[in-house]
Amino acid sequence: MGHIQITPSILNADFARLGEEVARIPSADWIHVDVMDNHFVPNLTFGPTMVESLARSTDTPLDAHLMIADADRNAPAYVEAGCGSVTFHVEAARAPVRLAREIRAAGARASMALKPATPIEPYEDLLPELDMLLIMTVEPGFGGQRFLDLCLPKIRRARSMMDKHGIETWLQVDGGVSLETIERCAEAGADVFVAGSAVFSADDPDAMVAALREKATDAADD
Ligand SMILES: O=C(CO)[C@@H](O)[C@H](O)COP(=O)(O)O
Ligand SMILES: [Fe+2]
């Protein structure tokens, strides 16, 4: 398991003041940017041009979560836009191995996401091709949804597969992560935590990042 990292999602931030919003969370390890195309998910956010501007406005690396169709064709633009990590959904990729290799070759960390109903087992042999696996803990598309406990066994199974293969792939969880749910995720083996509404609805977002980090670290150490 890697060290605990907190990656706040800007989905619930004020899009008209994104630079200032990101500046409110200096202790974030990454900034999680949710790209939605109103096709793969029923919601629309922003594309590579805006992501490129955001990348230029902060020293914190960007973690792009692409909820877009035809990931094979569309994902490389987010490496070019300056993201340090690019996550595509396996449900939207025709050739996930080729795409992961392309993202790595272009200079970013390659990551693959699974929706709650997508099993991990068919992808076990593919894990060494990835720098990170994202297990969604809500149906992708919206912030502020309730955490799905039914995803916890999949997180445990993914962590044992990684241990079995002796690989350092990070295991990220995304959706409904809060002070109430983060311990369960860390105990199950997650080490990278996306939190959107928990961080941006807090009076002090950076203090919330610290509180989430402390809870996850304590749970992972137990
Ligand atoms: O990818 C998504 C939603 O599809 C997430 O990144 C959410 O934006 C996280 O928000 P919260 O569930 O933490 O409010
Ligand atoms: Fe996300």
PDB file of C-alpha atoms and ligand atoms in Angstrom:
ATOM      1  CA  MET A   1       0.000   0.000   0.000  1.00  0.00           C
ATOM      2  CA  GLY A   2       1.288   3.477  -0.875  1.00  0.00           C
ATOM      3  CA  HIS A   3       1.149   6.436   1.495  1.00  0.00           C
ATOM      4  CA  ILE A   4      -2.234   8.033   2.129  1.00  0.00           C
ATOM      5  CA  GLN A   5      -3.124  10.808  -0.355  1.00  0.00           C
ATOM      6  CA  ILE A   6      -6.119  13.161  -0.413  1.00  0.00           C
ATOM      7  CA  THR A   7      -7.301  14.423  -3.803  1.00  0.00           C
ATOM      8  CA  PRO A   8     -10.151  16.951  -3.442  1.00  0.00           C
ATOM      9  CA  SER A   9     -12.615  17.092  -6.336  1.00  0.00           C
ATOM     10  CA  ILE A  10     -13.468  20.558  -7.649  1.00  0.00           C
ATOM     11  CA  LEU A  11     -16.891  19.373  -8.877  1.00  0.00           C
ATOM     12  CA  ASN A  12     -18.552  21.126  -5.936  1.00  0.00           C
ATOM     13  CA  ALA A  13     -16.316  24.201  -6.073  1.00  0.00           C
ATOM     14  CA  ASP A  14     -17.309  27.573  -7.560  1.00  0.00           C
ATOM     15  CA  PHE A  15     -16.435  27.142 -11.266  1.00  0.00           C
ATOM     16  CA  ALA A  16     -16.320  30.917 -11.776  1.00  0.00           C
ATOM     17  CA  ARG A  17     -13.462  31.191  -9.243  1.00  0.00           C
ATOM     18  CA  LEU A  18     -11.605  27.915  -9.716  1.00  0.00           C
ATOM     19  CA  GLY A  19      -8.110  29.368  -9.239  1.00  0.00           C
ATOM     20  CA  GLU A  20      -9.110  30.809  -5.832  1.00  0.00           C
ATOM     21  CA  GLU A  21     -10.933  27.612  -4.842  1.00  0.00           C
ATOM     22  CA  VAL A  22      -7.835  25.512  -5.523  1.00  0.00           C
ATOM     23  CA  ALA A  23      -5.710  27.995  -3.565  1.00  0.00           C
ATOM     24  CA  ARG A  24      -7.897  27.240  -0.505  1.00  0.00           C
ATOM     25  CA  ILE A  25      -6.576  23.650  -0.330  1.00  0.00           C
ATOM     26  CA  PRO A  26      -2.753  23.940  -0.354  1.00  0.00           C
ATOM     27  CA  SER A  27      -2.269  20.633   1.491  1.00  0.00           C
ATOM     28  CA  ALA A  28      -4.079  18.575  -1.187  1.00  0.00           C
ATOM     29  CA  ASP A  29      -1.803  15.979  -2.819  1.00  0.00           C
ATOM     30  CA  TRP A  30      -3.614  16.313  -6.145  1.00  0.00           C
ATOM     31  CA  ILE A  31      -6.579  18.276  -7.525  1.00  0.00           C
ATOM     32  CA  HIS A  32      -9.191  15.864  -8.894  1.00  0.00           C
ATOM     33  CA  VAL A  33     -10.853  17.201 -12.054  1.00  0.00           C
ATOM     34  CA  ASP A  34     -14.080  15.450 -13.103  1.00  0.00           C
ATOM     35  CA  VAL A  35     -14.479  15.629 -16.880  1.00  0.00           C
ATOM     36  CA  MET A  36     -18.042  14.719 -17.977  1.00  0.00           C
ATOM     37  CA  ASP A  37     -19.386  14.688 -21.532  1.00  0.00           C
ATOM     38  CA  ASN A  38     -23.178  14.308 -21.046  1.00  0.00           C
ATOM     39  CA  HIS A  39     -22.888  10.986 -22.881  1.00  0.00           C
ATOM     40  CA  PHE A  40     -20.918   8.506 -20.773  1.00  0.00           C
ATOM     41  CA  VAL A  41     -22.607  10.184 -17.768  1.00  0.00           C
ATOM     42  CA  PRO A  42     -25.714  12.418 -17.681  1.00  0.00           C
ATOM     43  CA  ASN A  43     -23.813  15.571 -16.732  1.00  0.00           C
ATOM     44  CA  LEU A  44     -21.495  18.035 -18.461  1.00  0.00           C
ATOM     45  CA  THR A  45     -18.496  19.828 -16.968  1.00  0.00           C
ATOM     46  CA  PHE A  46     -15.435  21.016 -18.917  1.00  0.00           C
ATOM     47  CA  GLY A  47     -12.845  19.918 -21.456  1.00  0.00           C
ATOM     48  CA  PRO A  48      -9.091  20.068 -22.063  1.00  0.00           C
ATOM     49  CA  THR A  49      -8.892  23.842 -22.609  1.00  0.00           C
ATOM     50  CA  MET A  50     -10.179  24.606 -19.135  1.00  0.00           C
ATOM     51  CA  VAL A  51      -8.072  21.851 -17.595  1.00  0.00           C
ATOM     52  CA  GLU A  52      -4.985  23.336 -19.248  1.00  0.00           C
ATOM     53  CA  SER A  53      -5.727  26.774 -17.736  1.00  0.00           C
ATOM     54  CA  LEU A  54      -6.213  25.229 -14.306  1.00  0.00           C
ATOM     55  CA  ALA A  55      -2.943  23.272 -14.611  1.00  0.00           C
ATOM     56  CA  ARG A  56      -1.127  26.536 -15.330  1.00  0.00           C
ATOM     57  CA  SER A  57      -2.726  28.243 -12.310  1.00  0.00           C
ATOM     58  CA  THR A  58      -1.485  25.848  -9.602  1.00  0.00           C
ATOM     59  CA  ASP A  59       1.605  23.915  -8.519  1.00  0.00           C
ATOM     60  CA  THR A  60      -0.553  21.043  -7.238  1.00  0.00           C
ATOM     61  CA  PRO A  61      -0.684  18.275  -9.860  1.00  0.00           C
ATOM     62  CA  LEU A  62      -4.000  17.514 -11.568  1.00  0.00           C
ATOM     63  CA  ASP A  63      -5.674  14.102 -11.357  1.00  0.00           C
ATOM     64  CA  ALA A  64      -8.104  13.924 -14.314  1.00  0.00           C
ATOM     65  CA  HIS A  65     -11.087  11.579 -13.951  1.00  0.00           C
ATOM     66  CA  LEU A  66     -12.483  11.196 -17.452  1.00  0.00           C
ATOM     67  CA  MET A  67     -16.163  10.246 -17.534  1.00  0.00           C
ATOM     68  CA  ILE A  68     -16.255  10.496 -21.313  1.00  0.00           C
ATOM     69  CA  ALA A  69     -17.087   8.177 -24.194  1.00  0.00           C
ATOM     70  CA  ASP A  70     -14.420   6.993 -26.630  1.00  0.00           C
ATOM     71  CA  ALA A  71     -11.646   7.237 -24.055  1.00  0.00           C
ATOM     72  CA  ASP A  72      -9.115   5.810 -26.552  1.00  0.00           C
ATOM     73  CA  ARG A  73      -9.455   8.897 -28.739  1.00  0.00           C
ATOM     74  CA  ASN A  74     -10.120  11.554 -26.082  1.00  0.00           C
ATOM     75  CA  ALA A  75      -7.837  10.730 -23.130  1.00  0.00           C
ATOM     76  CA  PRO A  76      -4.429  11.749 -24.572  1.00  0.00           C
ATOM     77  CA  ALA A  77      -5.561  15.415 -24.773  1.00  0.00           C
ATOM     78  CA  TYR A  78      -5.589  15.540 -20.967  1.00  0.00           C
ATOM     79  CA  VAL A  79      -1.933  14.500 -20.759  1.00  0.00           C
ATOM     80  CA  GLU A  80      -1.182  17.296 -23.233  1.00  0.00           C
ATOM     81  CA  ALA A  81      -3.274  19.663 -21.080  1.00  0.00           C
ATOM     82  CA  GLY A  82      -0.780  19.102 -18.248  1.00  0.00           C
ATOM     83  CA  CYS A  83      -2.445  16.470 -16.008  1.00  0.00           C
ATOM     84  CA  GLY A  84      -0.053  14.359 -13.949  1.00  0.00           C
ATOM     85  CA  SER A  85      -2.506  11.473 -13.762  1.00  0.00           C
ATOM     86  CA  VAL A  86      -5.195  10.496 -16.275  1.00  0.00           C
ATOM     87  CA  THR A  87      -7.977   8.050 -15.377  1.00  0.00           C
ATOM     88  CA  PHE A  88     -10.185   6.534 -18.093  1.00  0.00           C
ATOM     89  CA  HIS A  89     -13.211   4.317 -17.484  1.00  0.00           C
ATOM     90  CA  VAL A  90     -12.744   0.735 -18.651  1.00  0.00           C
ATOM     91  CA  GLU A  91     -16.407   0.753 -19.727  1.00  0.00           C
ATOM     92  CA  ALA A  92     -15.546   3.520 -22.245  1.00  0.00           C
ATOM     93  CA  ALA A  93     -12.263   2.100 -23.582  1.00  0.00           C
ATOM     94  CA  ARG A  94     -11.938  -0.296 -26.512  1.00  0.00           C
ATOM     95  CA  ALA A  95      -8.257  -1.098 -25.898  1.00  0.00           C
ATOM     96  CA  PRO A  96      -7.410  -0.344 -22.233  1.00  0.00           C
ATOM     97  CA  VAL A  97      -3.882  -1.811 -22.362  1.00  0.00           C
ATOM     98  CA  ARG A  98      -2.937   0.240 -25.419  1.00  0.00           C
ATOM     99  CA  LEU A  99      -4.479   3.357 -23.865  1.00  0.00           C
ATOM    100  CA  ALA A 100      -2.683   2.907 -20.513  1.00  0.00           C
ATOM    101  CA  ARG A 101       0.621   2.496 -22.372  1.00  0.00           C
ATOM    102  CA  GLU A 102      -0.082   5.583 -24.463  1.00  0.00           C
ATOM    103  CA  ILE A 103      -0.808   7.693 -21.363  1.00  0.00           C
ATOM    104  CA  ARG A 104       2.405   6.487 -19.685  1.00  0.00           C
ATOM    105  CA  ALA A 105       4.460   7.048 -22.822  1.00  0.00           C
ATOM    106  CA  ALA A 106       3.113  10.612 -23.030  1.00  0.00           C
ATOM    107  CA  GLY A 107       4.426  11.246 -19.512  1.00  0.00           C
ATOM    108  CA  ALA A 108       1.458  10.918 -17.126  1.00  0.00           C
ATOM    109  CA  ARG A 109       0.411   8.285 -14.608  1.00  0.00           C
ATOM    110  CA  ALA A 110      -2.081   5.892 -16.198  1.00  0.00           C
ATOM    111  CA  SER A 111      -5.187   4.992 -14.251  1.00  0.00           C
ATOM    112  CA  MET A 112      -8.349   2.994 -14.951  1.00  0.00           C
ATOM    113  CA  ALA A 113     -11.748   3.375 -13.277  1.00  0.00           C
ATOM    114  CA  LEU A 114     -14.496   0.838 -12.593  1.00  0.00           C
ATOM    115  CA  LYS A 115     -18.157   1.774 -12.047  1.00  0.00           C
ATOM    116  CA  PRO A 116     -19.809   0.132  -9.009  1.00  0.00           C
ATOM    117  CA  ALA A 117     -21.281  -2.770 -11.052  1.00  0.00           C
ATOM    118  CA  THR A 118     -18.074  -3.464 -13.036  1.00  0.00           C
ATOM    119  CA  PRO A 119     -16.117  -6.397 -11.554  1.00  0.00           C
ATOM    120  CA  ILE A 120     -12.344  -6.286 -10.992  1.00  0.00           C
ATOM    121  CA  GLU A 121     -11.698  -9.966 -11.747  1.00  0.00           C
ATOM    122  CA  PRO A 122     -11.524  -9.704 -15.592  1.00  0.00           C
ATOM    123  CA  TYR A 123      -8.830  -7.028 -15.240  1.00  0.00           C
ATOM    124  CA  GLU A 124      -6.463  -8.690 -12.744  1.00  0.00           C
ATOM    125  CA  ASP A 125      -3.739  -9.367 -15.337  1.00  0.00           C
ATOM    126  CA  LEU A 126      -3.955  -5.760 -16.524  1.00  0.00           C
ATOM    127  CA  LEU A 127      -3.106  -4.231 -13.129  1.00  0.00           C
ATOM    128  CA  PRO A 128       0.692  -4.055 -13.745  1.00  0.00           C
ATOM    129  CA  GLU A 129      -0.050  -1.749 -16.717  1.00  0.00           C
ATOM    130  CA  LEU A 130      -1.618   0.795 -14.343  1.00  0.00           C
ATOM    131  CA  ASP A 131      -0.217   3.344 -11.922  1.00  0.00           C
ATOM    132  CA  MET A 132      -3.590   3.624 -10.190  1.00  0.00           C
ATOM    133  CA  LEU A 133      -6.934   1.806 -10.105  1.00  0.00           C
ATOM    134  CA  LEU A 134     -10.041   3.883  -9.286  1.00  0.00           C
ATOM    135  CA  ILE A 135     -12.935   2.042  -7.694  1.00  0.00           C
ATOM    136  CA  MET A 136     -16.043   4.240  -7.850  1.00  0.00           C
ATOM    137  CA  THR A 137     -18.096   4.228  -4.659  1.00  0.00           C
ATOM    138  CA  VAL A 138     -21.091   6.013  -6.278  1.00  0.00           C
ATOM    139  CA  GLU A 139     -22.499   5.845  -9.805  1.00  0.00           C
ATOM    140  CA  PRO A 140     -20.395   8.413 -11.699  1.00  0.00           C
ATOM    141  CA  GLY A 141     -22.004  11.677 -12.791  1.00  0.00           C
ATOM    142  CA  PHE A 142     -22.693  13.814  -9.736  1.00  0.00           C
ATOM    143  CA  GLY A 143     -21.117  14.992  -6.502  1.00  0.00           C
ATOM    144  CA  GLY A 144     -22.860  14.758  -3.145  1.00  0.00           C
ATOM    145  CA  GLN A 145     -24.174  11.195  -3.522  1.00  0.00           C
ATOM    146  CA  ARG A 146     -24.366   8.603  -0.762  1.00  0.00           C
ATOM    147  CA  PHE A 147     -21.388   6.237  -0.387  1.00  0.00           C
ATOM    148  CA  LEU A 148     -22.123   2.684  -1.603  1.00  0.00           C
ATOM    149  CA  ASP A 149     -20.916   0.181   0.995  1.00  0.00           C
ATOM    150  CA  LEU A 150     -21.456  -2.606  -1.538  1.00  0.00           C
ATOM    151  CA  CYS A 151     -18.166  -1.503  -3.186  1.00  0.00           C
ATOM    152  CA  LEU A 152     -16.037  -2.324  -0.117  1.00  0.00           C
ATOM    153  CA  PRO A 153     -15.534  -6.041  -0.929  1.00  0.00           C
ATOM    154  CA  LYS A 154     -14.272  -5.076  -4.406  1.00  0.00           C
ATOM    155  CA  ILE A 155     -11.708  -2.715  -2.815  1.00  0.00           C
ATOM    156  CA  ARG A 156     -10.534  -5.586  -0.585  1.00  0.00           C
ATOM    157  CA  ARG A 157     -10.279  -7.971  -3.546  1.00  0.00           C
ATOM    158  CA  ALA A 158      -8.355  -5.406  -5.611  1.00  0.00           C
ATOM    159  CA  ARG A 159      -5.897  -4.816  -2.761  1.00  0.00           C
ATOM    160  CA  SER A 160      -5.244  -8.562  -2.371  1.00  0.00           C
ATOM    161  CA  MET A 161      -4.671  -8.897  -6.122  1.00  0.00           C
ATOM    162  CA  MET A 162      -2.090  -6.084  -5.957  1.00  0.00           C
ATOM    163  CA  ASP A 163      -0.396  -7.712  -2.955  1.00  0.00           C
ATOM    164  CA  LYS A 164      -0.378 -11.070  -4.770  1.00  0.00           C
ATOM    165  CA  HIS A 165       1.293  -9.515  -7.834  1.00  0.00           C
ATOM    166  CA  GLY A 166       3.662  -7.479  -5.625  1.00  0.00           C
ATOM    167  CA  ILE A 167       2.816  -4.252  -7.461  1.00  0.00           C
ATOM    168  CA  GLU A 168       2.739  -0.658  -6.224  1.00  0.00           C
ATOM    169  CA  THR A 169      -0.444   0.382  -8.048  1.00  0.00           C
ATOM    170  CA  TRP A 170      -2.305   3.060  -6.065  1.00  0.00           C
ATOM    171  CA  LEU A 171      -5.932   2.273  -5.163  1.00  0.00           C
ATOM    172  CA  GLN A 172      -8.239   5.286  -5.319  1.00  0.00           C
ATOM    173  CA  VAL A 173     -11.829   5.577  -4.120  1.00  0.00           C
ATOM    174  CA  ASP A 174     -14.228   8.263  -5.362  1.00  0.00           C
ATOM    175  CA  GLY A 175     -17.784   9.092  -4.335  1.00  0.00           C
ATOM    176  CA  GLY A 176     -19.347   9.877  -0.952  1.00  0.00           C
ATOM    177  CA  VAL A 177     -15.952   9.882   0.812  1.00  0.00           C
ATOM    178  CA  SER A 178     -16.244  11.835   4.078  1.00  0.00           C
ATOM    179  CA  LEU A 179     -15.153  11.755   7.720  1.00  0.00           C
ATOM    180  CA  GLU A 180     -17.869   9.107   8.175  1.00  0.00           C
ATOM    181  CA  THR A 181     -16.842   6.752   5.376  1.00  0.00           C
ATOM    182  CA  ILE A 182     -13.088   7.211   4.839  1.00  0.00           C
ATOM    183  CA  GLU A 183     -12.038   4.768   7.577  1.00  0.00           C
ATOM    184  CA  ARG A 184     -13.984   1.912   5.941  1.00  0.00           C
ATOM    185  CA  CYS A 185     -12.237   2.609   2.625  1.00  0.00           C
ATOM    186  CA  ALA A 186      -8.765   2.745   4.205  1.00  0.00           C
ATOM    187  CA  GLU A 187      -9.379  -0.461   6.183  1.00  0.00           C
ATOM    188  CA  ALA A 188     -10.400  -2.161   2.924  1.00  0.00           C
ATOM    189  CA  GLY A 189      -7.077  -1.147   1.331  1.00  0.00           C
ATOM    190  CA  ALA A 190      -7.632   2.176  -0.477  1.00  0.00           C
ATOM    191  CA  ASP A 191      -4.748   4.663  -0.260  1.00  0.00           C
ATOM    192  CA  VAL A 192      -5.887   7.590  -2.476  1.00  0.00           C
ATOM    193  CA  PHE A 193      -9.111   9.352  -1.499  1.00  0.00           C
ATOM    194  CA  VAL A 194     -11.210  11.720  -3.616  1.00  0.00           C
ATOM    195  CA  ALA A 195     -13.506  13.987  -1.603  1.00  0.00           C
ATOM    196  CA  GLY A 196     -15.675  16.646  -3.234  1.00  0.00           C
ATOM    197  CA  SER A 197     -18.596  17.881  -1.173  1.00  0.00           C
ATOM    198  CA  ALA A 198     -16.906  16.934   2.135  1.00  0.00           C
ATOM    199  CA  VAL A 199     -14.052  19.352   1.359  1.00  0.00           C
ATOM    200  CA  PHE A 200     -15.842  22.193  -0.433  1.00  0.00           C
ATOM    201  CA  SER A 201     -18.828  22.337   1.938  1.00  0.00           C
ATOM    202  CA  ALA A 202     -16.484  22.629   4.930  1.00  0.00           C
ATOM    203  CA  ASP A 203     -15.905  26.061   6.515  1.00  0.00           C
ATOM    204  CA  ASP A 204     -12.171  25.393   6.309  1.00  0.00           C
ATOM    205  CA  PRO A 205     -11.517  23.110   3.306  1.00  0.00           C
ATOM    206  CA  ASP A 206      -7.800  22.693   4.047  1.00  0.00           C
ATOM    207  CA  ALA A 207      -8.529  21.670   7.654  1.00  0.00           C
ATOM    208  CA  MET A 208     -10.961  19.081   6.234  1.00  0.00           C
ATOM    209  CA  VAL A 209      -8.193  17.712   3.982  1.00  0.00           C
ATOM    210  CA  ALA A 210      -6.009  17.331   7.099  1.00  0.00           C
ATOM    211  CA  ALA A 211      -8.829  15.674   9.083  1.00  0.00           C
ATOM    212  CA  LEU A 212      -9.540  13.187   6.271  1.00  0.00           C
ATOM    213  CA  ARG A 213      -5.832  12.386   6.001  1.00  0.00           C
ATOM    214  CA  GLU A 214      -5.566  11.752   9.739  1.00  0.00           C
ATOM    215  CA  LYS A 215      -8.600   9.416   9.801  1.00  0.00           C
ATOM    216  CA  ALA A 216      -7.415   7.425   6.794  1.00  0.00           C
ATOM    217  CA  THR A 217      -3.851   7.157   8.148  1.00  0.00           C
ATOM    218  CA  ASP A 218      -5.078   5.920  11.545  1.00  0.00           C
ATOM    219  CA  ALA A 219      -7.400   3.364   9.914  1.00  0.00           C
ATOM    220  CA  ALA A 220      -4.672   2.101   7.564  1.00  0.00           C
ATOM    221  CA  ASP A 221      -2.215   1.715  10.488  1.00  0.00           C
ATOM    222  CA  ASP A 222      -4.657  -0.382  12.580  1.00  0.00           C
TER     223      ASP A 222
HETATM  224  O1  LIG B   1     -16.411  11.454 -10.070  1.00  0.00           O
HETATM  225  C1  LIG B   1     -17.188  11.916  -9.249  1.00  0.00           C
HETATM  226  C2  LIG B   1     -18.648  11.866  -9.453  1.00  0.00           C
HETATM  227  O2  LIG B   1     -18.898  11.212 -10.640  1.00  0.00           O
HETATM  228  C3  LIG B   1     -16.600  12.470  -8.000  1.00  0.00           C
HETATM  229  O3  LIG B   1     -15.268  12.858  -8.153  1.00  0.00           O
HETATM  230  C4  LIG B   1     -17.420  13.418  -7.192  1.00  0.00           C
HETATM  231  O4  LIG B   1     -17.277  14.713  -7.616  1.00  0.00           O
HETATM  232  C5  LIG B   1     -17.020  13.350  -5.757  1.00  0.00           C
HETATM  233  O5  LIG B   1     -17.879  14.150  -5.030  1.00  0.00           O
HETATM  234  P1  LIG B   1     -18.402  13.700  -3.600  1.00  0.00           P
HETATM  235  O6  LIG B   1     -19.121  12.377  -3.778  1.00  0.00           O
HETATM  236  O7  LIG B   1     -17.180  13.542  -2.738  1.00  0.00           O
HETATM  237  O8  LIG B   1     -19.292  14.800  -3.176  1.00  0.00           O
HETATM  238 FE    FE B   2     -14.289  11.794  -9.815  1.00  0.00          FE
END
